Amino acid sequence: MEWGTLWKIKAMAFRLPNAITLRVSLLFTLLAALVFLVTGLVIRATVDHHFKEQDHATLLGKLELIRNVLDDWQAEPDSLRIKQLLRDALVGHPDLQVRIELDDGAQFFATSESVASIMHSLQQANRPAAQQHALIDWRADEIVYRGFMVNVATGNPAVTMQAMLAIDTSHHNEFLTAFERQLVLICIGALLLMSGFSWLAAKRGLMPLQDMVRVAQGISAQQLRERLDVENVPVELQPLVSSFNAMLDRLGDSLQRLSEFSSDLAHELRTPINNLMTQTQVSLTKPRTAQEYGEILYSNLEEYERLARMIGDMLFLAKADHGLIVPHREPVDLATEVDALFDFYDALAAEKAVHLERAGTGDLMGDRLMIRRALSNLLSNAIRHTPPGNAVTVNIVSESRSVIISVENPGPPVPQDQLPRLFDRFYRGNASRQRIDEGAGLGLAISQSIVKAHQGSVAVSSDHNATRFVFSFPTTTEVETR
């Protein structure tokens, strides 16, 4: 088996389970185990240090007794008396081993016959005088001893003896072994409890997610009104719940617009098709002359052209949605384009007794036909909604970083809640759908797509004085720097 495959198998084996509750409880248990391990090691080291301090104090106390006794030794005749005093001073300490040597290495006193072999390792240590009182641990005859070797003065200034003191630490080791076993059992029991409690805590903490699952399971195209209560979830989950509710708001708004778009599209297609069917049925009710059939075909041609324009507009918007509208860049004189549109709409404006006025000039780099189409949609829309005897005003303002074109007309104000939707497809802002001569309601949406294709922006405002549409195009320099 290849190393790569073997590594993947090992990685899968050590991968955490795919459940948040189990992951949280497992990680919490591992962290608790780490804390218990460190705490246990610290406690064990503290107890061991305490025993060392205790043994050191005991040995120093016995050393002081030995010094006091040896202080009475002057010469060999005092040896028997001094040894008896040492035995009396050290009685009652079976775990204590003491060996005292003369200057020539001869044994002066020993607490047992085997003390020479016990102290052999201590003698080999050969420590400097400054560290003579520091404890040394060594093993002899399967027993761990702890002790030190120091020089001891006698009553004879010419004679100095060496005292070796050691204490059997078996009872300490037995205690530490039992302590470690009990500590391990306590930690295991605590870890089991901690793992159980952490699982319950994680499960309890994730209950708001179950509410989110319940809401998500109940979502459908017909049921998008239910929302999660942000105030009743933990602080850590509030951003998630807010984002979830915002997503539902967006979905609801998108579905509502899609539903309205489908309804409007069906309505707009139904009208010309019904006209075509009616005219065809009427023409078939009786024989007609060639001239009459020609007139019917011309009438049908108008409906076909209307359908073709609508389909063309829909294809244009579909391309704009996918970023497929790439405008041809050429210098565009906006004043010239607006004047040309004024000439085109002069007859319609005269029919409605509306004046057309322009102020300002400006140039930009863009697709002249697209920009003319966008302005044409605004201008025709403004003429239709301007009361007779008033004027539609087009203002062109050149600024350092943009060229602004606004089309303003007096008339009934557009409600503020409808302003953001004026650029939606087929949106007319009221329930009336009988304006057959007013287009399919795609003009403003197409104008917005054209402006965005030129990296510009659109805005609209309305009050009791006028309704104003504003197109803002970046200058040539601004486009080149983006």
XYZ file of C-alpha atoms in Angstrom:
482
model
C 0.000 0.000 0.000
C 1.345 3.455 -0.922
C 2.327 5.938 1.787
C -0.202 8.494 0.525
C -3.084 6.028 0.821
C -1.873 4.837 4.227
C -1.655 8.430 5.448
C -5.221 9.138 4.272
C -6.480 6.055 6.115
C -4.730 7.171 9.312
C -6.085 10.710 8.905
C -9.630 9.373 8.547
C -9.149 7.191 11.620
C -8.143 10.200 13.753
C -10.705 12.590 12.271
C -13.146 14.021 14.802
C -16.720 12.752 14.506
C -18.995 14.904 12.359
C -21.265 16.010 15.206
C -20.863 19.328 16.987
C -22.158 18.008 20.321
C -19.770 15.076 20.272
C -16.889 17.229 19.080
C -17.400 19.836 21.792
C -17.741 17.247 24.548
C -14.707 15.314 23.268
C -12.527 18.432 23.036
C -13.698 19.597 26.447
C -12.888 16.166 27.901
C -9.421 16.219 26.331
C -8.758 19.675 27.751
C -10.003 18.560 31.159
C -7.730 15.498 30.970
C -4.795 17.764 30.180
C -5.645 19.999 33.148
C -5.997 16.983 35.459
C -2.673 15.562 34.239
C -0.804 18.810 34.868
C -2.513 19.264 38.233
C -1.678 15.683 39.239
C 1.971 16.115 38.271
C 2.179 19.347 40.262
C 0.556 17.733 43.321
C 2.845 14.699 43.056
C 5.935 16.925 42.792
C 4.714 19.015 45.757
C 4.232 15.948 47.949
C 7.625 14.547 46.954
C 9.243 17.900 47.749
C 7.504 17.908 51.111
C 8.949 14.474 51.933
C 12.415 15.646 50.943
C 12.134 18.654 53.226
C 10.874 16.429 56.003
C 13.745 13.935 55.564
C 16.269 16.757 55.388
C 14.997 18.236 58.637
C 15.142 14.831 60.316
C 18.704 14.162 59.176
C 19.871 17.651 60.202
C 18.373 17.080 63.655
C 20.212 13.784 64.021
C 23.414 15.378 62.747
C 23.132 17.983 65.456
C 22.820 15.241 68.080
C 25.890 13.505 66.672
C 27.897 16.710 66.765
C 26.939 17.282 70.384
C 27.977 13.754 71.325
C 31.256 13.822 69.370
C 32.109 17.121 70.979
C 32.920 15.113 74.131
C 35.355 12.775 72.354
C 38.987 13.603 73.119
C 40.822 10.359 72.550
C 40.453 6.605 72.112
C 39.564 5.958 75.785
C 36.379 7.951 75.269
C 35.239 5.803 72.345
C 33.156 3.231 74.254
C 31.273 5.930 76.146
C 30.695 8.036 73.032
C 29.405 5.047 71.019
C 26.939 4.209 73.775
C 25.753 7.824 73.802
C 25.281 7.658 70.029
C 23.226 4.455 70.310
C 21.057 6.074 72.959
C 20.608 9.218 70.851
C 19.628 7.300 67.717
C 17.326 4.752 69.306
C 13.746 4.634 67.988
C 14.656 5.339 64.329
C 14.754 1.977 62.509
C 14.745 3.674 59.069
C 17.842 5.746 59.924
C 21.325 4.591 58.945
C 24.451 6.304 60.379
C 28.101 5.589 59.782
C 30.920 7.618 61.331
C 34.485 7.228 60.113
C 37.791 8.370 61.484
C 40.298 10.382 59.477
C 41.971 7.213 58.191
C 38.668 5.763 56.935
C 38.243 3.285 59.757
C 34.705 2.853 60.956
C 34.103 4.511 64.342
C 30.368 3.926 64.641
C 27.611 2.246 62.618
C 23.929 1.656 63.258
C 23.994 -1.742 61.511
C 26.395 -4.237 60.031
C 25.250 -3.530 56.459
C 25.630 0.213 56.718
C 29.027 0.054 54.961
C 27.475 -1.290 51.747
C 24.559 1.119 52.035
C 26.872 4.138 52.305
C 29.160 3.027 49.465
C 27.289 5.071 46.828
C 27.222 8.086 49.136
C 30.982 7.907 49.576
C 31.479 7.698 45.802
C 29.573 10.964 45.326
C 32.606 12.895 46.673
C 30.737 16.201 46.906
C 32.406 19.564 47.704
C 32.158 20.977 51.209
C 29.651 23.676 50.218
C 27.151 20.971 49.117
C 27.718 18.466 51.904
C 24.326 19.122 53.449
C 22.457 18.717 50.156
C 20.477 15.475 49.918
C 21.413 12.626 47.578
C 19.086 9.794 46.546
C 20.526 6.395 45.744
C 19.455 2.798 45.592
C 21.071 0.008 47.621
C 19.715 -3.519 48.077
C 16.513 -2.532 46.215
C 15.874 0.212 48.737
C 15.983 3.918 47.931
C 17.946 5.940 50.506
C 18.248 9.658 50.926
C 21.078 11.273 52.886
C 24.344 13.201 52.965
C 27.935 12.955 54.235
C 29.545 15.784 56.237
C 32.707 16.384 58.273
C 32.102 16.583 62.017
C 34.467 18.152 64.534
C 35.321 16.335 67.762
C 36.484 17.478 71.178
C 40.011 16.955 69.914
C 40.843 19.782 67.468
C 43.318 17.513 65.709
C 40.698 14.888 64.828
C 37.795 15.350 62.430
C 35.352 12.554 61.637
C 33.037 11.990 58.697
C 29.380 11.344 59.465
C 27.178 9.639 56.837
C 23.474 9.793 57.509
C 20.820 8.094 55.377
C 17.120 7.486 55.742
C 15.057 4.744 54.155
C 12.417 6.331 51.872
C 10.431 3.164 51.250
C 7.463 4.394 53.252
C 7.471 7.628 51.227
C 7.535 5.736 47.942
C 4.759 3.441 49.081
C 2.680 6.466 50.001
C 3.394 8.158 46.657
C 2.508 4.978 44.744
C -0.798 4.682 46.568
C -1.385 8.411 46.136
C -0.761 8.209 42.373
C -3.136 5.263 42.041
C -5.889 7.065 43.907
C -5.220 10.274 41.967
C -5.550 8.408 38.649
C -8.834 6.807 39.759
C -10.186 10.187 40.897
C -9.167 11.812 37.597
C -10.780 9.026 35.547
C -14.016 9.366 37.501
C -13.908 13.157 37.166
C -13.269 12.875 33.419
C -16.267 10.590 32.983
C -18.448 13.077 34.841
C -16.954 15.988 32.905
C -17.552 14.273 29.561
C -21.175 13.608 30.484
C -21.765 17.146 31.734
C -20.000 18.661 28.707
C -22.192 16.594 26.373
C -25.322 17.813 28.169
C -24.049 21.411 28.165
C -23.185 21.284 24.457
C -26.533 19.757 23.607
C -28.299 22.412 25.665
C -26.241 25.206 24.109
C -27.039 24.034 20.584
C -30.799 23.954 21.102
C -31.201 27.291 19.220
C -29.733 25.547 16.171
C -32.519 22.978 16.405
C -34.992 25.869 16.265
C -33.230 27.078 13.130
C -33.526 23.588 11.652
C -37.239 23.543 12.453
C -37.762 26.910 10.765
C -35.650 25.872 7.765
C -37.642 22.652 7.380
C -40.886 24.641 7.342
C -39.704 27.026 4.617
C -41.371 26.741 1.252
C -42.372 29.074 -1.522
C -45.714 29.566 0.223
C -44.325 29.798 3.788
C -41.573 32.361 4.233
C -42.958 34.504 7.019
C -41.620 32.665 10.081
C -38.512 34.173 11.688
C -36.216 33.273 14.598
C -36.275 35.432 17.730
C -32.838 37.052 17.919
C -33.295 38.154 21.534
C -33.786 34.600 22.852
C -30.625 33.023 21.440
C -27.093 33.163 22.897
C -24.993 36.159 21.997
C -22.623 33.978 19.961
C -25.474 32.823 17.718
C -27.189 36.182 17.285
C -25.160 37.134 14.160
C -26.017 33.746 12.632
C -29.716 34.130 13.457
C -29.742 37.699 12.117
C -28.095 36.532 8.899
C -30.566 33.651 8.663
C -33.540 36.006 9.069
C -32.033 38.434 6.550
C -31.601 35.565 4.100
C -35.288 34.675 4.531
C -36.183 38.331 3.934
C -34.192 38.335 0.712
C -35.678 35.028 -0.394
C -39.182 36.261 0.348
C -38.600 39.501 -1.537
C -37.050 37.665 -4.490
C -39.876 35.149 -4.651
C -42.433 37.950 -4.421
C -40.778 39.814 -7.271
C -40.437 36.636 -9.304
C -44.114 35.895 -8.792
C -45.072 39.416 -9.820
C -42.711 39.234 -12.793
C -44.257 35.962 -13.983
C -47.748 37.377 -13.579
C -46.864 40.578 -15.416
C -45.084 38.695 -18.184
C -48.105 36.436 -18.713
C -50.381 39.468 -18.780
C -48.220 41.360 -21.266
C -48.020 38.360 -23.574
C -51.704 37.582 -23.272
C -52.908 40.970 -24.541
C -51.326 40.929 -28.034
C -52.033 37.219 -28.432
C -55.704 37.771 -27.577
C -55.837 40.606 -30.089
C -54.345 38.361 -32.758
C -56.794 35.539 -31.972
C -59.802 37.865 -31.953
C -58.908 39.454 -35.252
C -58.267 36.065 -36.814
C -61.572 34.671 -35.563
C -63.474 37.711 -36.826
C -61.793 37.506 -40.213
C -62.848 33.868 -40.558
C -66.510 34.469 -39.821
C -67.229 35.359 -43.498
C -65.497 35.632 -46.844
C -63.610 38.908 -47.309
C -61.925 40.776 -50.097
C -58.193 40.880 -50.583
C -58.087 44.488 -49.344
C -59.901 43.515 -46.129
C -57.491 40.629 -45.544
C -54.601 43.003 -46.142
C -55.921 45.426 -43.514
C -56.257 42.567 -41.018
C -52.708 41.440 -41.715
C -51.389 44.975 -41.198
C -53.240 45.129 -37.890
C -51.770 41.803 -36.869
C -48.342 43.048 -37.889
C -48.540 45.760 -35.208
C -49.187 43.117 -32.569
C -46.328 40.995 -33.888
C -44.037 44.013 -33.707
C -45.155 44.636 -30.142
C -44.385 41.042 -29.233
C -41.029 41.282 -30.984
C -40.120 44.446 -29.057
C -41.085 42.836 -25.779
C -39.048 39.700 -26.515
C -36.125 41.858 -27.636
C -36.294 43.865 -24.403
C -36.383 40.676 -22.339
C -33.344 39.302 -24.178
C -31.516 42.602 -23.609
C -32.241 42.477 -19.865
C -31.224 38.800 -19.714
C -27.872 39.660 -21.291
C -27.454 42.577 -18.889
C -28.102 40.283 -15.919
C -25.256 38.033 -17.071
C -22.858 40.894 -17.849
C -23.015 40.298 -21.596
C -23.821 43.917 -22.459
C -20.469 45.460 -23.387
C -20.990 49.038 -24.609
C -18.992 50.341 -27.535
C -16.910 53.290 -26.379
C -17.058 56.427 -28.447
C -17.336 60.159 -27.678
C -20.961 61.112 -27.019
C -22.202 64.719 -27.027
C -25.123 64.549 -24.613
C -26.604 67.884 -25.640
C -26.743 66.713 -29.257
C -28.393 63.439 -28.268
C -30.992 65.191 -26.098
C -31.806 67.650 -28.882
C -32.251 64.766 -31.316
C -34.658 63.107 -28.885
C -36.550 66.385 -28.530
C -37.027 66.398 -32.305
C -38.240 62.781 -32.195
C -40.750 63.400 -29.393
C -41.788 66.853 -30.614
C -45.039 65.602 -32.111
C -45.975 63.611 -28.997
C -45.152 66.552 -26.732
C -47.172 68.921 -28.886
C -50.108 66.537 -28.794
C -50.018 66.554 -24.982
C -49.237 70.311 -24.782
C -45.922 69.627 -22.996
C -42.790 71.743 -23.476
C -39.310 70.223 -23.736
C -36.379 72.156 -22.249
C -32.672 71.427 -21.960
C -29.953 73.079 -19.878
C -26.206 72.423 -19.811
C -23.819 70.364 -21.922
C -21.548 67.434 -21.338
C -19.525 64.688 -23.019
C -18.712 61.128 -22.091
C -17.261 57.935 -23.572
C -19.981 55.382 -24.214
C -22.281 53.626 -26.618
C -24.249 56.395 -28.295
C -27.210 54.204 -29.295
C -27.524 52.696 -25.805
C -27.381 56.087 -24.109
C -29.938 57.487 -26.520
C -32.197 54.508 -25.737
C -31.852 55.054 -21.981
C -32.643 58.767 -22.302
C -35.501 58.032 -24.680
C -37.169 55.802 -22.101
C -36.946 58.541 -19.463
C -38.145 61.243 -21.827
C -41.175 59.305 -23.110
C -42.074 58.362 -19.563
C -41.817 61.998 -18.426
C -43.963 63.276 -21.327
C -46.713 60.781 -20.502
C -46.897 61.883 -16.838
C -46.551 65.651 -17.329
C -49.794 67.645 -17.056
C -50.659 69.767 -20.162
C -49.113 73.213 -20.181
C -46.016 72.153 -18.177
C -42.463 71.351 -19.255
C -40.086 68.399 -19.118
C -36.594 69.623 -18.243
C -33.338 67.812 -19.027
C -30.295 69.130 -17.157
C -26.722 68.111 -18.037
C -24.006 68.852 -15.477
C -20.319 68.043 -15.953
C -18.348 67.514 -12.743
C -14.734 66.567 -12.122
C -15.410 62.833 -11.859
C -18.863 62.369 -13.383
C -21.414 63.612 -15.870
C -24.937 63.901 -14.468
C -28.100 63.893 -16.568
C -31.433 64.506 -14.871
C -34.909 64.355 -16.407
C -37.480 66.229 -14.361
C -41.193 66.632 -14.881
C -44.046 67.984 -12.755
C -47.006 65.746 -12.038
C -48.525 63.509 -9.415
C -45.817 62.402 -6.936
C -44.722 58.779 -6.781
C -45.270 57.289 -3.281
C -41.982 56.920 -1.430
C -42.454 53.187 -0.893
C -42.727 52.681 -4.661
C -39.602 54.606 -5.638
C -37.132 51.707 -5.045
C -39.214 49.487 -7.315
C -39.656 51.803 -10.280
C -36.737 50.110 -12.038
C -38.232 46.633 -11.598
C -39.428 44.878 -14.709
C -43.134 45.343 -15.523
C -43.563 47.455 -12.386
C -46.001 50.325 -12.832
C -46.698 51.321 -9.253
C -50.476 50.843 -9.338
C -53.048 48.198 -10.133
C -53.896 49.530 -13.553
C -52.706 47.316 -16.367
C -54.858 48.608 -19.133
C -52.421 51.113 -20.639
C -51.892 49.303 -23.859
C -50.249 52.299 -25.539
C -47.706 52.844 -22.802
C -45.300 49.967 -23.426
C -44.614 46.816 -21.436
C -43.091 48.417 -18.331
C -39.518 47.476 -19.227
C -38.176 50.898 -20.204
C -36.813 51.974 -16.807
C -35.302 48.513 -16.197
C -33.514 48.727 -19.562
C -32.314 52.274 -18.804
C -30.890 51.124 -15.492
C -29.081 48.198 -17.169
C -27.562 50.543 -19.771
C -26.309 52.968 -17.129
C -24.803 50.134 -15.064
C -23.146 48.740 -18.213
C -21.417 52.156 -18.458
C -20.337 51.848 -14.775
C -22.818 54.563 -13.809
C -25.650 54.794 -11.296
C -29.307 55.741 -11.297
C -31.467 57.522 -8.738
C -35.002 58.778 -8.528
C -36.806 61.204 -6.241
C -40.318 62.535 -6.183
C -42.286 65.140 -4.269
C -45.290 67.362 -4.822
C -43.290 69.626 -7.130
C -41.683 67.150 -9.522
C -40.373 63.663 -10.181
C -36.674 63.551 -11.016
C -34.624 60.723 -12.552
C -30.859 61.122 -12.360
C -28.213 59.238 -14.371
C -24.614 59.589 -13.249
C -21.873 58.487 -15.667
C -18.158 58.458 -14.823
C -15.928 60.708 -16.891
C -13.458 59.268 -19.348
C -10.591 59.768 -16.907
C -12.532 58.120 -14.103
C -13.320 55.082 -16.296
C -9.652 54.641 -17.218
C -8.573 54.668 -13.560
C -11.045 51.913 -12.539
